[in-house]
C-alpha cells in the first residue's frame, strides 16, 4: 500500500523567487497575437514530486517608452497558480483599444511564501 508523505520544513532566510520562463511572442502572419510562457515548476525527488506553484502573477502590456498600457490579469493579479504553460491572446477588441505603437508584455510573479519578485519582459512588437 502506498504511503502518503507530507514534507515539513522551517523556512530559513528569504524564500527563492518564483520560477518564471521566457516570454515568447505568438505570431499570426506578421502580427503579434499573444504571449506564452512557463510558470512554476515540477521536479522529481526521491520521495515523490516537488511542486513549485506561483502565489501571484501579474501580466501587463507596457508601452515602449514605459508605462502600463493595459493589465491583462485580474485586479491584484492571478493567484495560486499551478505550474504549467500559460498563454494570453490579444483579441481584435484589445488591439483596437491599444492603438498604434510599440508594446511589450511584462510578467511579474511571486512564490506563495513571498520573497523576491521574478520579472520577465518580452521582445517589443508593433501594433498598427
PDB file of C-alpha atoms in Angstrom:
ATOM      1  CA  UNK A   1       0.000   0.000   0.000  1.00  0.00           C
ATOM      2  CA  UNK A   2       1.487   3.410  -0.984  1.00  0.00           C
ATOM      3  CA  UNK A   3       2.364   5.806   1.797  1.00  0.00           C
ATOM      4  CA  UNK A   4       1.391   9.446   1.888  1.00  0.00           C
ATOM      5  CA  UNK A   5       4.345  11.660   2.775  1.00  0.00           C
ATOM      6  CA  UNK A   6       3.795  15.247   3.827  1.00  0.00           C
ATOM      7  CA  UNK A   7       7.081  17.170   3.859  1.00  0.00           C
ATOM      8  CA  UNK A   8       7.578  19.608   6.678  1.00  0.00           C
ATOM      9  CA  UNK A   9      10.141  22.377   6.719  1.00  0.00           C
ATOM     10  CA  UNK A  10      11.046  25.515   8.527  1.00  0.00           C
ATOM     11  CA  UNK A  11      11.859  28.498   6.319  1.00  0.00           C
ATOM     12  CA  UNK A  12      15.286  29.958   6.967  1.00  0.00           C
ATOM     13  CA  UNK A  13      16.065  33.228   5.229  1.00  0.00           C
ATOM     14  CA  UNK A  14      14.379  34.776   2.225  1.00  0.00           C
ATOM     15  CA  UNK A  15      12.343  32.380   0.032  1.00  0.00           C
ATOM     16  CA  UNK A  16      13.624  31.937  -3.540  1.00  0.00           C
ATOM     17  CA  UNK A  17      11.923  33.935  -6.313  1.00  0.00           C
ATOM     18  CA  UNK A  18       9.093  32.368  -8.292  1.00  0.00           C
ATOM     19  CA  UNK A  19      10.049  30.424 -11.395  1.00  0.00           C
ATOM     20  CA  UNK A  20       9.026  32.340 -14.481  1.00  0.00           C
ATOM     21  CA  UNK A  21      10.070  31.327 -18.003  1.00  0.00           C
ATOM     22  CA  UNK A  22      10.922  33.429 -21.024  1.00  0.00           C
ATOM     23  CA  UNK A  23       8.015  35.354 -22.564  1.00  0.00           C
ATOM     24  CA  UNK A  24       7.654  34.173 -26.176  1.00  0.00           C
ATOM     25  CA  UNK A  25       5.553  36.190 -28.613  1.00  0.00           C
ATOM     26  CA  UNK A  26       2.825  34.323 -30.505  1.00  0.00           C
ATOM     27  CA  UNK A  27       2.683  35.465 -34.120  1.00  0.00           C
ATOM     28  CA  UNK A  28      -0.116  35.091 -36.632  1.00  0.00           C
ATOM     29  CA  UNK A  29       1.217  36.040 -40.031  1.00  0.00           C
ATOM     30  CA  UNK A  30       3.144  39.254 -39.460  1.00  0.00           C
ATOM     31  CA  UNK A  31       1.052  40.289 -36.460  1.00  0.00           C
ATOM     32  CA  UNK A  32       1.713  39.550 -32.783  1.00  0.00           C
ATOM     33  CA  UNK A  33      -1.403  37.973 -31.285  1.00  0.00           C
ATOM     34  CA  UNK A  34      -0.249  36.997 -27.807  1.00  0.00           C
ATOM     35  CA  UNK A  35       2.378  35.563 -25.494  1.00  0.00           C
ATOM     36  CA  UNK A  36       3.297  32.146 -23.998  1.00  0.00           C
ATOM     37  CA  UNK A  37       5.488  31.314 -21.011  1.00  0.00           C
ATOM     38  CA  UNK A  38       6.176  28.684 -18.403  1.00  0.00           C
ATOM     39  CA  UNK A  39       5.471  29.430 -14.749  1.00  0.00           C
ATOM     40  CA  UNK A  40       6.265  27.420 -11.638  1.00  0.00           C
ATOM     41  CA  UNK A  41       7.996  24.047 -11.714  1.00  0.00           C
ATOM     42  CA  UNK A  42       7.573  20.342 -11.020  1.00  0.00           C
ATOM     43  CA  UNK A  43      10.586  18.161 -10.288  1.00  0.00           C
ATOM     44  CA  UNK A  44      11.107  14.561  -9.239  1.00  0.00           C
ATOM     45  CA  UNK A  45      12.543  13.850  -5.815  1.00  0.00           C
ATOM     46  CA  UNK A  46      13.315  10.502  -4.199  1.00  0.00           C
ATOM     47  CA  UNK A  47      10.143  10.771  -2.089  1.00  0.00           C
ATOM     48  CA  UNK A  48       7.904  11.929  -4.960  1.00  0.00           C
ATOM     49  CA  UNK A  49       7.239  15.123  -6.883  1.00  0.00           C
ATOM     50  CA  UNK A  50       8.140  18.624  -5.723  1.00  0.00           C
ATOM     51  CA  UNK A  51       5.627  21.217  -6.915  1.00  0.00           C
ATOM     52  CA  UNK A  52       6.547  24.919  -7.022  1.00  0.00           C
ATOM     53  CA  UNK A  53       3.371  26.918  -7.740  1.00  0.00           C
ATOM     54  CA  UNK A  54       3.051  30.679  -8.106  1.00  0.00           C
ATOM     55  CA  UNK A  55       1.447  32.676  -5.342  1.00  0.00           C
ATOM     56  CA  UNK A  56       0.748  35.666  -7.602  1.00  0.00           C
ATOM     57  CA  UNK A  57       1.139  36.535 -11.300  1.00  0.00           C
ATOM     58  CA  UNK A  58       0.611  39.934 -12.918  1.00  0.00           C
ATOM     59  CA  UNK A  59       0.727  40.201 -16.725  1.00  0.00           C
ATOM     60  CA  UNK A  60       0.730  43.634 -18.347  1.00  0.00           C
ATOM     61  CA  UNK A  61       1.236  45.302 -21.699  1.00  0.00           C
ATOM     62  CA  UNK A  62       3.792  48.092 -21.475  1.00  0.00           C
ATOM     63  CA  UNK A  63       4.337  50.917 -23.960  1.00  0.00           C
ATOM     64  CA  UNK A  64       7.819  51.047 -25.483  1.00  0.00           C
ATOM     65  CA  UNK A  65       8.663  54.285 -23.681  1.00  0.00           C
ATOM     66  CA  UNK A  66       7.437  52.854 -20.361  1.00  0.00           C
ATOM     67  CA  UNK A  67       4.130  52.892 -18.563  1.00  0.00           C
ATOM     68  CA  UNK A  68       1.387  50.301 -18.422  1.00  0.00           C
ATOM     69  CA  UNK A  69      -0.944  50.301 -21.407  1.00  0.00           C
ATOM     70  CA  UNK A  70      -3.180  47.515 -20.045  1.00  0.00           C
ATOM     71  CA  UNK A  71      -3.205  44.999 -17.195  1.00  0.00           C
ATOM     72  CA  UNK A  72      -4.166  41.579 -18.561  1.00  0.00           C
ATOM     73  CA  UNK A  73      -4.688  39.704 -15.280  1.00  0.00           C
ATOM     74  CA  UNK A  74      -7.491  40.396 -12.788  1.00  0.00           C
ATOM     75  CA  UNK A  75      -7.004  43.287 -10.319  1.00  0.00           C
ATOM     76  CA  UNK A  76      -4.331  42.242  -7.821  1.00  0.00           C
ATOM     77  CA  UNK A  77      -3.089  39.561 -10.221  1.00  0.00           C
ATOM     78  CA  UNK A  78      -3.911  35.901 -10.720  1.00  0.00           C
ATOM     79  CA  UNK A  79      -3.295  33.950  -7.502  1.00  0.00           C
ATOM     80  CA  UNK A  80      -2.401  30.385  -6.527  1.00  0.00           C
ATOM     81  CA  UNK A  81      -1.412  29.115  -9.987  1.00  0.00           C
ATOM     82  CA  UNK A  82      -0.216  25.567 -10.521  1.00  0.00           C
ATOM     83  CA  UNK A  83       2.946  25.037 -12.577  1.00  0.00           C
ATOM     84  CA  UNK A  84       2.332  24.961 -16.301  1.00  0.00           C
ATOM     85  CA  UNK A  85       2.493  26.701 -19.652  1.00  0.00           C
ATOM     86  CA  UNK A  86       0.406  29.873 -19.691  1.00  0.00           C
ATOM     87  CA  UNK A  87      -0.735  31.969 -22.658  1.00  0.00           C
ATOM     88  CA  UNK A  88      -2.619  35.178 -23.348  1.00  0.00           C
ATOM     89  CA  UNK A  89      -4.223  36.050 -26.693  1.00  0.00           C
ATOM     90  CA  UNK A  90      -4.739  39.643 -27.821  1.00  0.00           C
ATOM     91  CA  UNK A  91      -8.251  39.888 -29.224  1.00  0.00           C
ATOM     92  CA  UNK A  92      -9.179  42.278 -32.033  1.00  0.00           C
ATOM     93  CA  UNK A  93     -11.004  44.465 -29.459  1.00  0.00           C
ATOM     94  CA  UNK A  94      -7.901  44.743 -27.256  1.00  0.00           C
ATOM     95  CA  UNK A  95      -5.683  45.589 -30.248  1.00  0.00           C
ATOM     96  CA  UNK A  96      -8.115  48.321 -31.353  1.00  0.00           C
ATOM     97  CA  UNK A  97      -8.176  49.810 -27.831  1.00  0.00           C
ATOM     98  CA  UNK A  98      -4.371  49.878 -27.673  1.00  0.00           C
ATOM     99  CA  UNK A  99      -3.915  51.917 -30.808  1.00  0.00           C
ATOM    100  CA  UNK A 100      -0.792  52.076 -32.976  1.00  0.00           C
ATOM    101  CA  UNK A 101       2.581  51.891 -31.273  1.00  0.00           C
ATOM    102  CA  UNK A 102       5.256  49.609 -29.852  1.00  0.00           C
ATOM    103  CA  UNK A 103       4.485  47.383 -26.872  1.00  0.00           C
ATOM    104  CA  UNK A 104       5.903  44.503 -24.851  1.00  0.00           C
ATOM    105  CA  UNK A 105       4.459  42.001 -22.385  1.00  0.00           C
ATOM    106  CA  UNK A 106       5.719  42.170 -18.798  1.00  0.00           C
ATOM    107  CA  UNK A 107       5.135  39.362 -16.283  1.00  0.00           C
ATOM    108  CA  UNK A 108       5.809  39.692 -12.554  1.00  0.00           C
ATOM    109  CA  UNK A 109       5.434  36.755 -10.177  1.00  0.00           C
ATOM    110  CA  UNK A 110       5.903  35.873  -6.521  1.00  0.00           C
ATOM    111  CA  UNK A 111       6.193  32.470  -4.887  1.00  0.00           C
ATOM    112  CA  UNK A 112       3.465  31.514  -2.383  1.00  0.00           C
ATOM    113  CA  UNK A 113       5.875  32.222   0.504  1.00  0.00           C
ATOM    114  CA  UNK A 114       6.655  35.700  -0.866  1.00  0.00           C
ATOM    115  CA  UNK A 115      10.282  36.603  -1.415  1.00  0.00           C
ATOM    116  CA  UNK A 116      11.815  38.473  -4.312  1.00  0.00           C
ATOM    117  CA  UNK A 117       9.599  39.146  -7.313  1.00  0.00           C
ATOM    118  CA  UNK A 118      10.564  37.473 -10.585  1.00  0.00           C
ATOM    119  CA  UNK A 119      10.102  39.666 -13.663  1.00  0.00           C
ATOM    120  CA  UNK A 120      10.301  38.913 -17.380  1.00  0.00           C
ATOM    121  CA  UNK A 121       9.812  41.103 -20.445  1.00  0.00           C
ATOM    122  CA  UNK A 122       9.023  40.003 -23.994  1.00  0.00           C
ATOM    123  CA  UNK A 123      10.560  41.379 -27.153  1.00  0.00           C
ATOM    124  CA  UNK A 124       8.936  44.598 -28.377  1.00  0.00           C
ATOM    125  CA  UNK A 125       6.228  44.310 -31.052  1.00  0.00           C
ATOM    126  CA  UNK A 126       4.283  46.850 -33.099  1.00  0.00           C
ATOM    127  CA  UNK A 127       0.538  47.369 -33.275  1.00  0.00           C
ATOM    128  CA  UNK A 128      -0.596  49.115 -36.450  1.00  0.00           C
TER     129      UNK A 128
END
